[in-house]
Coordinates of C-alpha atoms in Angstrom, one line a residue:
X9 CA -1.5 -7.6 -94.5
X10 CA 0.4 -4.4 -96.1
X11 CA -1.6 -2.1 -98.5
X12 CA -0.8 -1.8 -102.2
X13 CA 1.6 0.8 -103.1
X14 CA 0.6 2.9 -106.1
X15 CA 3.2 5.1 -107.4
X16 CA 1.7 8.0 -109.3
X17 CA -1.2 10.2 -108.8
X18 CA -2.8 10.6 -112.3
X19 CA -6.0 9.6 -113.4
X20 CA -4.7 5.7 -114.0
X21 CA -3.1 5.8 -110.2
X22 CA -6.2 7.4 -108.6
X23 CA -8.5 5.0 -110.6
X24 CA -6.5 1.9 -109.4
X25 CA -6.6 3.1 -105.7
X26 CA -10.3 3.6 -105.9
X27 CA -10.9 0.4 -107.7
X28 CA -8.9 -1.7 -105.1
X29 CA -10.9 0.3 -102.1
X30 CA -14.0 -1.0 -103.5
X31 CA -13.0 -4.3 -103.2
X32 CA -11.9 -3.8 -99.7
X33 CA -8.1 -3.4 -100.2
X34 CA -6.1 -0.5 -99.0
X35 CA -3.5 1.5 -101.0
X36 CA -1.0 4.3 -100.4
X37 CA -0.5 6.6 -103.5
X38 CA 2.8 8.1 -103.7
X39 CA 2.6 11.2 -105.4
X40 CA 6.0 13.2 -106.3
X41 CA 4.0 16.4 -107.0
X42 CA 2.3 18.7 -104.2
X43 CA -1.1 17.4 -105.1
X44 CA -2.2 20.4 -107.2
X45 CA -3.2 19.6 -110.8
X46 CA -2.4 22.4 -113.5
X47 CA -5.4 23.9 -115.3
X48 CA -5.0 23.3 -119.1
X49 CA -8.3 23.5 -121.0
X50 CA -6.4 22.3 -124.2
X51 CA -5.2 18.9 -122.5
X52 CA -8.5 16.9 -122.5
X53 CA -9.2 13.2 -122.6
X54 CA -12.0 11.2 -124.3
X55 CA -13.6 8.5 -122.4
X56 CA -15.5 5.6 -124.1
X57 CA -18.5 3.9 -122.7
X58 CA -16.8 1.4 -120.7
X59 CA -14.0 3.5 -119.2
X60 CA -16.6 6.5 -118.6
X61 CA -18.7 3.9 -116.6
X62 CA -15.8 2.9 -114.6
X63 CA -14.8 6.4 -113.5
X64 CA -18.5 7.0 -112.6
X65 CA -18.7 3.8 -110.8
X66 CA -15.5 4.7 -108.5
X67 CA -17.4 7.8 -107.3
X68 CA -16.0 10.4 -109.7
X69 CA -18.8 12.7 -111.1
X70 CA -16.6 14.7 -113.4
X71 CA -17.6 13.2 -116.8
X72 CA -21.2 14.1 -116.3
X73 CA -20.6 17.5 -114.4
X74 CA -17.6 18.8 -116.5
X75 CA -17.8 16.6 -119.5
X76 CA -19.9 16.5 -122.6
X77 CA -21.3 13.2 -124.5
X78 CA -20.9 13.9 -128.5
X79 CA -24.4 13.9 -130.1
X80 CA -22.7 13.1 -133.6
X81 CA -19.6 12.8 -135.8
X82 CA -18.8 14.6 -138.9
X83 CA -16.3 13.6 -141.7
X84 CA -15.2 16.2 -144.3
X85 CA -12.7 16.1 -147.2
X86 CA -11.9 19.4 -148.9
X87 CA -15.2 20.8 -149.2
X88 CA -17.3 17.6 -149.2
X89 CA -19.5 16.1 -146.3
X90 CA -18.1 12.4 -146.4
X91 CA -20.0 11.2 -143.5
X92 CA -22.2 12.3 -140.9
X93 CA -23.3 10.0 -138.1
X94 CA -25.8 10.4 -135.0
X95 CA -24.4 9.1 -131.5
X96 CA -27.8 8.2 -129.6
X97 CA -26.9 6.9 -125.9
X98 CA -30.6 6.1 -125.6
X99 CA -30.9 3.9 -128.5
X100 CA -31.2 0.1 -127.8
X101 CA -28.0 -1.6 -127.0
X102 CA -26.5 -3.1 -130.1
X103 CA -28.3 -0.5 -132.6
X104 CA -26.2 2.5 -131.8
X105 CA -22.7 4.2 -132.0
X106 CA -20.9 4.8 -128.7
X107 CA -21.1 8.5 -127.6
X108 CA -17.6 9.3 -126.0
X109 CA -17.4 11.8 -123.3
X110 CA -15.0 14.7 -123.7
X111 CA -13.7 16.7 -120.5
X112 CA -10.4 18.4 -119.3
X113 CA -7.9 16.2 -117.7
X114 CA -7.7 18.2 -114.9
X115 CA -11.2 18.0 -114.2
X116 CA -10.9 14.2 -114.3
X117 CA -8.0 14.3 -112.1
X118 CA -9.6 16.7 -109.7
X119 CA -12.8 14.6 -109.6
X120 CA -10.9 11.5 -108.7
X121 CA -9.0 13.2 -106.0
X122 CA -12.3 14.2 -104.4
X123 CA -13.4 10.5 -104.6
X124 CA -9.9 9.5 -102.8
X125 CA -10.8 12.0 -100.2
X126 CA -14.0 10.5 -99.4
X127 CA -12.4 6.9 -99.5
X128 CA -10.7 5.9 -96.1
X129 CA -8.8 2.8 -97.7
X130 CA -6.7 5.3 -99.7
X131 CA -3.9 7.3 -98.2
X132 CA -2.5 9.9 -100.6
X133 CA 1.1 11.2 -99.8
X134 CA 2.3 14.1 -101.8
X135 CA 5.8 15.1 -102.5
X136 CA 6.9 11.3 -102.2
X137 CA 9.4 10.8 -105.0
X138 CA 10.8 7.1 -105.1
X139 CA 14.5 6.3 -105.5
X140 CA 14.6 2.7 -104.1
X141 CA 12.6 -0.5 -104.8
X142 CA 13.2 -3.8 -103.1
X143 CA 11.1 -7.0 -103.1
X144 CA 11.0 -10.2 -101.3
X145 CA 8.7 -13.1 -101.2
X146 CA 6.3 -11.3 -98.7
X147 CA 6.2 -7.7 -100.3
X148 CA 7.7 -4.6 -101.8
X149 CA 9.7 -1.7 -99.9
X150 CA 10.2 1.5 -101.3
X151 CA 12.2 4.8 -100.3
X152 CA 11.2 7.9 -100.8
X153 CA 13.5 11.0 -100.4
X154 CA 11.0 14.0 -100.3
X155 CA 10.1 15.7 -98.3
X156 CA 11.7 13.4 -95.9
X157 CA 13.6 10.1 -96.0
X158 CA 10.9 7.7 -95.7
X159 CA 10.6 3.9 -96.1
X160 CA 7.3 2.5 -97.2
X161 CA 6.2 -1.2 -97.1
X162 CA 3.5 -3.0 -99.5
X163 CA 2.1 -6.1 -100.2
X164 CA 2.4 -5.2 -103.9
X165 CA 3.4 -2.2 -106.0
X166 CA 1.7 -0.8 -109.2
X167 CA 4.1 1.8 -111.3
X168 CA 1.5 4.7 -112.7
X169 CA 4.0 7.1 -112.8
X170 CA 4.1 8.1 -116.4
X171 CA 6.1 7.8 -119.7
X172 CA 9.4 8.6 -117.4
X173 CA 8.5 6.1 -115.0
X174 CA 10.9 5.8 -112.1
X175 CA 9.3 2.5 -111.1
X176 CA 10.0 1.1 -114.8
X177 CA 13.8 2.1 -114.6
X178 CA 14.2 0.8 -111.1
X179 CA 12.8 -2.7 -112.4
X180 CA 15.2 -2.4 -115.3
X181 CA 12.5 -2.7 -117.9
X182 CA 13.0 -1.6 -121.7
X183 CA 10.7 0.5 -123.3
X184 CA 11.0 0.4 -127.1
X185 CA 8.9 1.9 -129.9
X186 CA 8.6 4.7 -132.1
X187 CA 9.4 8.4 -131.5
X188 CA 7.3 11.5 -132.9
X189 CA 4.9 9.2 -134.7
X190 CA 2.3 12.4 -134.9
X191 CA 2.8 16.0 -133.9
X192 CA -0.2 18.4 -133.3
X193 CA -0.8 22.0 -132.7
X194 CA -3.8 22.3 -130.2
X195 CA -6.0 25.3 -129.3
X196 CA -9.0 25.4 -126.6
X197 CA -11.3 28.2 -127.4
X198 CA -15.1 29.2 -126.7
X199 CA -17.0 30.2 -130.0
X200 CA -20.0 28.9 -131.7
X201 CA -19.8 26.4 -134.5
X202 CA -22.4 25.4 -136.9
X203 CA -22.6 21.6 -135.5
X204 CA -23.2 22.3 -131.8
X205 CA -22.0 18.9 -129.8
X206 CA -20.8 17.2 -132.8
X207 CA -17.1 16.4 -133.2
X208 CA -15.6 17.0 -136.8
X209 CA -12.7 15.6 -138.6
X210 CA -11.8 17.8 -141.7
X211 CA -9.3 16.1 -144.0
X212 CA -7.5 18.5 -146.6
X213 CA -9.2 21.7 -145.8
X214 CA -9.4 24.0 -148.6
X215 CA -8.1 27.0 -146.5
X216 CA -4.1 27.7 -146.8
X217 CA -3.2 27.3 -143.1
X218 CA -5.5 24.2 -142.9
X219 CA -2.9 21.6 -143.3
X220 CA -3.5 17.8 -144.1
X221 CA -6.1 17.4 -141.2
X222 CA -7.9 19.3 -138.5
X223 CA -10.1 18.1 -135.8
X224 CA -12.9 20.1 -133.6
X225 CA -14.1 18.2 -130.6
X226 CA -16.8 20.0 -128.5
X227 CA -16.5 20.7 -124.7
X228 CA -19.2 22.0 -122.1
X229 CA -20.0 25.9 -122.4
X230 CA -19.4 26.3 -126.2
X231 CA -16.0 25.4 -125.7
X232 CA -14.0 23.5 -128.3
X233 CA -10.8 21.8 -128.6
X234 CA -9.1 22.2 -132.1
X235 CA -6.2 19.9 -133.4
X236 CA -4.0 20.6 -136.4
X237 CA -1.9 17.8 -137.7
X238 CA 1.8 18.8 -138.2
X239 CA 4.4 17.4 -140.3
X240 CA 6.4 14.9 -138.1
X241 CA 9.5 17.5 -138.3
X242 CA 10.6 20.8 -139.1
X243 CA 7.5 23.2 -138.8
X244 CA 7.7 25.8 -136.1
X245 CA 4.4 26.9 -134.7
X246 CA 4.8 30.3 -133.5
X247 CA 1.8 32.3 -131.5
X248 CA 1.0 34.1 -134.7
X249 CA 1.3 31.1 -137.1
X250 CA -1.2 29.4 -134.5
X251 CA -3.8 32.5 -134.4
X252 CA -4.0 32.3 -138.1
X253 CA -4.7 28.8 -138.1
X254 CA -7.9 29.5 -135.7
X255 CA -8.8 32.2 -137.8
X256 CA -8.6 30.7 -140.9
X257 CA -10.2 27.4 -139.7
X258 CA -13.3 29.2 -138.3
X259 CA -13.8 31.2 -141.2
X260 CA -13.6 28.0 -143.3
X261 CA -16.3 26.6 -141.2
X262 CA -18.6 29.5 -140.5
X263 CA -18.0 31.6 -143.8
X264 CA -16.4 34.6 -141.5
X265 CA -14.3 34.3 -138.3
X266 CA -16.7 34.4 -135.5
X267 CA -16.1 36.0 -132.2
X268 CA -14.0 33.7 -130.1
X269 CA -12.1 33.7 -126.8
X270 CA -8.7 31.7 -126.8
X271 CA -8.5 29.9 -123.6
X272 CA -5.0 27.7 -124.0
X273 CA -2.7 26.6 -126.8
X274 CA 0.0 24.0 -127.1
X275 CA 2.0 21.5 -129.4
X276 CA 2.3 17.9 -128.4
X277 CA 4.2 14.9 -130.1
X278 CA 2.8 11.4 -129.9
X279 CA 4.9 8.4 -129.4
X280 CA 4.4 4.7 -129.6
X281 CA 6.1 2.6 -127.0
X282 CA 5.3 -0.7 -125.1
X283 CA 7.1 -1.9 -122.1
X284 CA 8.7 -5.4 -122.6
X285 CA 7.5 -6.6 -118.8
X286 CA 4.5 -5.2 -117.1
X287 CA 5.1 -7.7 -114.2
X288 CA 8.2 -8.3 -112.1
X289 CA 7.6 -10.5 -109.2
X290 CA 5.2 -8.3 -107.0
X291 CA 5.7 -5.1 -109.0
X292 CA 3.6 -3.9 -111.9
X293 CA 3.1 -1.3 -114.4
X294 CA 0.2 0.5 -115.5
X295 CA -0.9 3.4 -118.2
X296 CA 1.8 5.6 -119.5
X297 CA 4.2 3.6 -117.5
X298 CA 3.5 0.4 -119.5
X299 CA 2.5 1.9 -122.9
X300 CA 2.4 5.1 -125.1
X301 CA -0.3 5.1 -127.7
X302 CA -2.6 8.3 -129.2
X303 CA -2.1 8.5 -133.2
X304 CA -5.2 8.4 -135.2
X305 CA -7.6 9.4 -132.3
X306 CA -6.8 6.7 -130.3
X307 CA -6.8 7.5 -126.4
X308 CA -4.0 6.2 -124.1
X309 CA -5.7 7.1 -121.0
X310 CA -8.6 4.7 -122.0
X311 CA -6.2 2.0 -122.1
X312 CA -4.7 3.0 -118.7
X313 CA -8.1 2.9 -117.0
X314 CA -8.6 -0.5 -118.4
X315 CA -5.2 -1.4 -117.1
X316 CA -6.4 -0.5 -113.6
X317 CA -9.8 -2.4 -113.7
X318 CA -7.9 -5.3 -115.2
X319 CA -5.6 -5.5 -112.3
X320 CA -7.6 -4.2 -109.5
X321 CA -9.8 -7.2 -109.4
X322 CA -6.6 -9.5 -109.5
X323 CA -4.8 -7.9 -107.0
X324 CA -8.1 -8.0 -104.6
X325 CA -8.3 -11.7 -104.9
X326 CA -4.4 -12.0 -104.2
X327 CA -4.7 -9.6 -101.3
X328 CA -7.9 -11.3 -99.8
X329 CA -7.4 -15.0 -100.6
X330 CA -3.9 -15.4 -102.1
X331 CA -3.1 -16.1 -105.9
X332 CA -0.3 -17.6 -107.8
X333 CA 1.4 -16.8 -111.1
X334 CA -1.4 -17.8 -113.4
X335 CA -3.8 -15.2 -112.1
X336 CA -1.0 -12.2 -111.4
X337 CA 0.6 -13.1 -114.9
X338 CA -2.5 -12.8 -116.7
X339 CA -2.8 -9.1 -116.4
X340 CA 0.4 -8.7 -118.5
X341 CA -0.9 -11.5 -120.8
X342 CA -4.1 -9.8 -121.3
X343 CA -3.3 -6.2 -121.3
X344 CA -0.3 -6.0 -123.0
X345 CA -1.5 -8.3 -125.9
X346 CA -4.5 -6.0 -126.1
X347 CA -2.4 -2.8 -126.5
X348 CA 0.0 -4.4 -128.7
X349 CA -2.8 -5.1 -131.1
X350 CA -3.9 -1.7 -130.7
X351 CA -0.6 -0.3 -131.6
X352 CA -0.2 -2.5 -134.7
X353 CA -3.4 -1.5 -136.1
X354 CA -2.3 2.4 -135.8
X355 CA 1.2 1.6 -137.2
X356 CA -0.4 -0.4 -140.1
X357 CA -2.9 2.4 -140.6
X358 CA -0.7 5.4 -140.7
X359 CA 1.0 4.8 -144.1
X360 CA -2.3 4.5 -145.4
X361 CA -4.0 7.6 -144.0
X362 CA -1.1 9.8 -143.9
X363 CA -0.2 9.3 -147.6
X364 CA 3.1 7.6 -147.2
X365 CA 2.3 4.8 -149.4
X366 CA 3.3 1.1 -148.0
X367 CA 0.0 -0.6 -147.2
X368 CA -2.4 1.9 -149.0
X369 CA -2.6 -0.7 -152.1
X370 CA -4.1 -3.0 -149.5
X371 CA -7.2 -0.8 -148.3
X372 CA -10.1 -0.7 -150.8
X373 CA -11.3 2.8 -152.3
X374 CA -10.8 5.6 -150.8
X375 CA -11.5 8.6 -148.8
X376 CA -14.7 7.0 -147.3
X377 CA -12.9 3.9 -146.5
X378 CA -10.2 5.7 -144.9
X379 CA -12.4 7.9 -142.9
X380 CA -13.8 5.0 -141.4
X381 CA -10.3 4.0 -139.9
X382 CA -10.0 7.3 -138.5
X383 CA -13.6 7.2 -137.1
X384 CA -12.6 4.2 -135.4
X385 CA -10.0 5.6 -133.4
X386 CA -12.1 8.9 -132.4
X387 CA -15.1 6.8 -131.7
X388 CA -13.9 3.9 -129.8
X389 CA -14.7 1.4 -132.7
X390 CA -13.0 -1.2 -134.7
X391 CA -9.5 -2.1 -134.3
X392 CA -8.3 1.2 -133.5
X393 CA -10.6 1.7 -130.6
X394 CA -13.1 -0.9 -129.7
X395 CA -12.8 -2.4 -126.1
X396 CA -10.3 -5.2 -125.8
X397 CA -11.3 -9.0 -125.8
X398 CA -9.3 -11.1 -124.2
X399 CA -9.9 -14.3 -126.3
X400 CA -6.5 -16.0 -125.5
X401 CA -6.5 -15.3 -121.9
X402 CA -4.8 -17.8 -119.5
X403 CA -7.9 -17.4 -117.6
X404 CA -10.2 -19.0 -120.3
X405 CA -11.7 -22.0 -119.5
X406 CA -11.6 -25.2 -121.9
X407 CA -14.4 -25.2 -124.2
X408 CA -17.1 -27.8 -122.9
X409 CA -20.1 -29.3 -124.5
X410 CA -22.4 -27.3 -122.1
X411 CA -21.2 -24.0 -123.3
X412 CA -23.3 -22.2 -125.8
X413 CA -22.9 -19.2 -127.9
X414 CA -24.2 -15.7 -127.3
X415 CA -23.9 -12.4 -128.9
X416 CA -20.7 -11.7 -126.7
X417 CA -17.9 -14.0 -127.6
X418 CA -15.9 -15.4 -124.7
X419 CA -13.3 -12.8 -123.4
X420 CA -15.1 -9.8 -124.5
X421 CA -17.0 -7.3 -122.7
X422 CA -20.7 -8.0 -121.9
X423 CA -23.6 -6.1 -123.0
X424 CA -24.8 -3.5 -120.5
X425 CA -28.5 -5.0 -120.2
X426 CA -31.0 -4.5 -117.4
X427 CA -30.8 -7.0 -114.7
X428 CA -32.7 -7.9 -111.7
X429 CA -30.3 -7.5 -108.4
X430 CA -30.7 -10.0 -105.3
X431 CA -32.8 -7.2 -103.5
X432 CA -35.2 -6.9 -106.3
X433 CA -34.3 -3.8 -107.6
X434 CA -33.6 -3.2 -111.5
X435 CA -30.0 -1.8 -112.5
X436 CA -27.6 -1.8 -115.2
X437 CA -25.3 -4.6 -115.5
X438 CA -22.2 -2.5 -115.6
X439 CA -23.3 -1.1 -111.8
X440 CA -22.7 -4.3 -110.6
X441 CA -19.0 -4.7 -111.7
X442 CA -15.9 -4.1 -109.7
X443 CA -16.7 -5.5 -106.5
X444 CA -14.4 -8.4 -106.4
X445 CA -17.0 -11.1 -107.2
X446 CA -18.0 -12.9 -110.3
X447 CA -21.5 -12.3 -111.6
X448 CA -23.8 -15.2 -112.9
X449 CA -26.5 -13.9 -115.1
X450 CA -29.7 -16.0 -116.0
X451 CA -31.5 -15.1 -119.2
X452 CA -35.3 -15.5 -118.2
X453 CA -37.7 -13.7 -120.2
X454 CA -40.9 -12.7 -118.4
X455 CA -39.0 -11.9 -115.2
X456 CA -40.4 -8.4 -115.7
X457 CA -43.9 -9.6 -114.1
X458 CA -42.2 -11.9 -111.4
X459 CA -43.2 -10.8 -107.8
X460 CA -39.7 -9.6 -106.6
X461 CA -40.3 -10.9 -103.0
X462 CA -40.2 -14.3 -104.3
X463 CA -38.1 -14.3 -107.3
X464 CA -35.2 -16.3 -106.1
X465 CA -37.5 -19.3 -105.3
X466 CA -38.9 -19.3 -108.8
X467 CA -38.3 -21.8 -111.5
X468 CA -34.7 -22.9 -112.2
X469 CA -33.4 -20.1 -109.6
X470 CA -33.1 -22.3 -106.7
X471 CA -30.8 -24.7 -108.4
X472 CA -28.9 -21.9 -109.7
X473 CA -28.6 -20.3 -106.5
X474 CA -26.9 -23.2 -105.1
X475 CA -24.6 -23.6 -107.8
X476 CA -23.6 -20.2 -107.4
X477 CA -23.1 -20.7 -103.7
X478 CA -20.8 -23.6 -104.1
X479 CA -18.7 -21.5 -106.6
X480 CA -14.8 -21.4 -105.7
X481 CA -15.2 -17.5 -105.8
X482 CA -17.6 -15.3 -104.4
X483 CA -20.6 -14.8 -106.8
X484 CA -23.6 -12.5 -107.2
X485 CA -26.6 -14.0 -109.0
X486 CA -28.7 -11.8 -111.3
X487 CA -31.6 -12.2 -114.0
X488 CA -32.1 -10.5 -117.2
X489 CA -35.3 -10.8 -119.4
X490 CA -33.1 -10.7 -122.5
X491 CA -29.4 -10.7 -123.6
X492 CA -28.0 -10.5 -127.5
X493 CA -27.8 -13.8 -128.9
X494 CA -29.1 -15.9 -125.7
X495 CA -32.0 -18.0 -125.6
X496 CA -34.0 -18.6 -122.5
X497 CA -32.4 -20.3 -119.5
X498 CA -28.9 -19.1 -120.8
X499 CA -26.5 -18.7 -117.9
X500 CA -23.5 -16.1 -118.2
X501 CA -20.5 -16.1 -116.2
X502 CA -18.9 -12.5 -116.1
X503 CA -15.7 -11.6 -114.4
X504 CA -15.6 -8.7 -112.0
X505 CA -14.2 -6.4 -114.7
X506 CA -17.3 -7.1 -117.2
X507 CA -15.6 -9.6 -119.3
X508 CA -17.4 -12.9 -120.4
X509 CA -16.0 -16.3 -118.9
X510 CA -18.4 -18.4 -120.6
X511 CA -22.1 -18.8 -121.3
X512 CA -24.0 -22.1 -120.8
X513 CA -27.2 -23.8 -122.1
X514 CA -29.2 -24.2 -118.8
X515 CA -27.9 -24.7 -115.2
X516 CA -24.8 -26.7 -115.2
X517 CA -23.3 -26.5 -111.9
X518 CA -20.1 -28.6 -112.6
X519 CA -19.3 -26.6 -115.7
X520 CA -20.1 -23.4 -113.8
X521 CA -17.6 -24.4 -111.1
X522 CA -15.0 -25.1 -113.6
X523 CA -15.4 -21.9 -115.5
X524 CA -15.2 -20.0 -112.3
X525 CA -12.1 -21.8 -111.1
X526 CA -10.4 -21.2 -114.3
X527 CA -11.2 -17.5 -114.3
X528 CA -9.5 -17.2 -110.9
X529 CA -6.4 -18.9 -112.1
X530 CA -7.0 -22.3 -110.3
X531 CA -5.2 -21.4 -107.3
X532 CA -5.6 -22.9 -103.7
X533 CA -8.5 -21.6 -101.5
X534 CA -6.7 -20.2 -98.7
X535 CA -6.8 -17.1 -97.0
X536 CA -3.4 -15.3 -96.7
X537 CA -4.5 -12.8 -94.2
X538 CA -5.4 -15.4 -91.6
X539 CA -2.7 -18.0 -92.8
X540 CA -5.6 -20.9 -92.4
X541 CA -7.6 -22.5 -95.1
X542 CA -10.6 -21.0 -95.9
X543 CA -13.5 -21.1 -98.4
X544 CA -13.3 -17.9 -100.6
X545 CA -17.1 -17.9 -100.5

């Protein structure tokens, strides 16, 4: 079977190739650049809990080595402190706000490249710019013209080649949306601010050059990224004007301008766009090639990494065992709907938060209510930032009498509870994701005192283990002492990307089988590689 061709070696393309490799699928990454990433301290990314966990699971240590988890959040308006929150990653699950990880994008890309270098199933091809894409029922063929004329053959192709995607253009996919939704001046500098480790959003700051909004987001080593919201058109930001903004802002927060070292500056414009299609036969789009967003603190890279995680397990299923349109089309159905919902939320909030009238009268109160909307985008909560839920997924099983409700709705990401793995070790649930198989989790209070040598033979475990063995897809059986909203002997079925398929009251082999079959698209159990019928287990 030919490898998967990934076009683009940014964070999304690299993450996708690593996620495929983790599930035994080879890939070739075509990078039109020479493989060296520009160091830009002012170009940073914010990873939420789920995407930071994904990156680390793929073998990239950059979030922990070169990033910082915010310890808190401050919202200010004029001279008033409107809201202050603590972000405690050690608090019990469900009783805390998420602590985003902030790091330079070049550090993340470098860390992912290092993980790729250790991965034998990924081939990285620099200076490979595609100019031709052809498809047939068995695969995809592309031509690259640099440095030499080369033809590449793949089983599938994913365009992760950015906002000006060549793949999207070759597939003739429209990319409608809005231009210049927001403009920001940005600076990275090293200094001391009064709230170390805490992100700050200051609306209508009282100094002359503050504009309507400025944010400060911490980085390691007393480094900060400062963003000033600019008028959508018209204001030219000169170097002198930017230095004035830096000095006035630091003085406004600290009383006097403290010593600082300016590391990098820039001006960037945010656009909102959404590709009409994300799949054409064996070719797919992901990341900025499929969507652009970022206004009001939302993070386009977060959504790109979620694209990669969602698509990787589906391509792995297709590569190893075969898959039809239900499974492969579910990528577009789930991810495009999730990003479209995020874009709608941002577009509806913009006139409220930027003083343009419109929907302002539909939102109660005031600065505090508006601050909550903005905090959603920055902290990864609510309609502007929360991880997506695939409630209307084509892979969702029909509701059955054996289904029961837990704290996680079907289609939503599962809680990262501690679980007992088959070898008797205790791990976090997220650590078992991304391996190409579903997870079956039994809620069994008191398992902490079980003899780990014999836990698979205790209670209902033998019957459940037999049901897992009979599933139409490979599954792993785990046990947890407790899960939010679940009673004893509840059984959870979890997709490889961590979204809940269904939960059952007790061990229900037939219903468990039906739900697992729906989650894989109900495709014939055949091995594409051997051409012979084979049990996926």
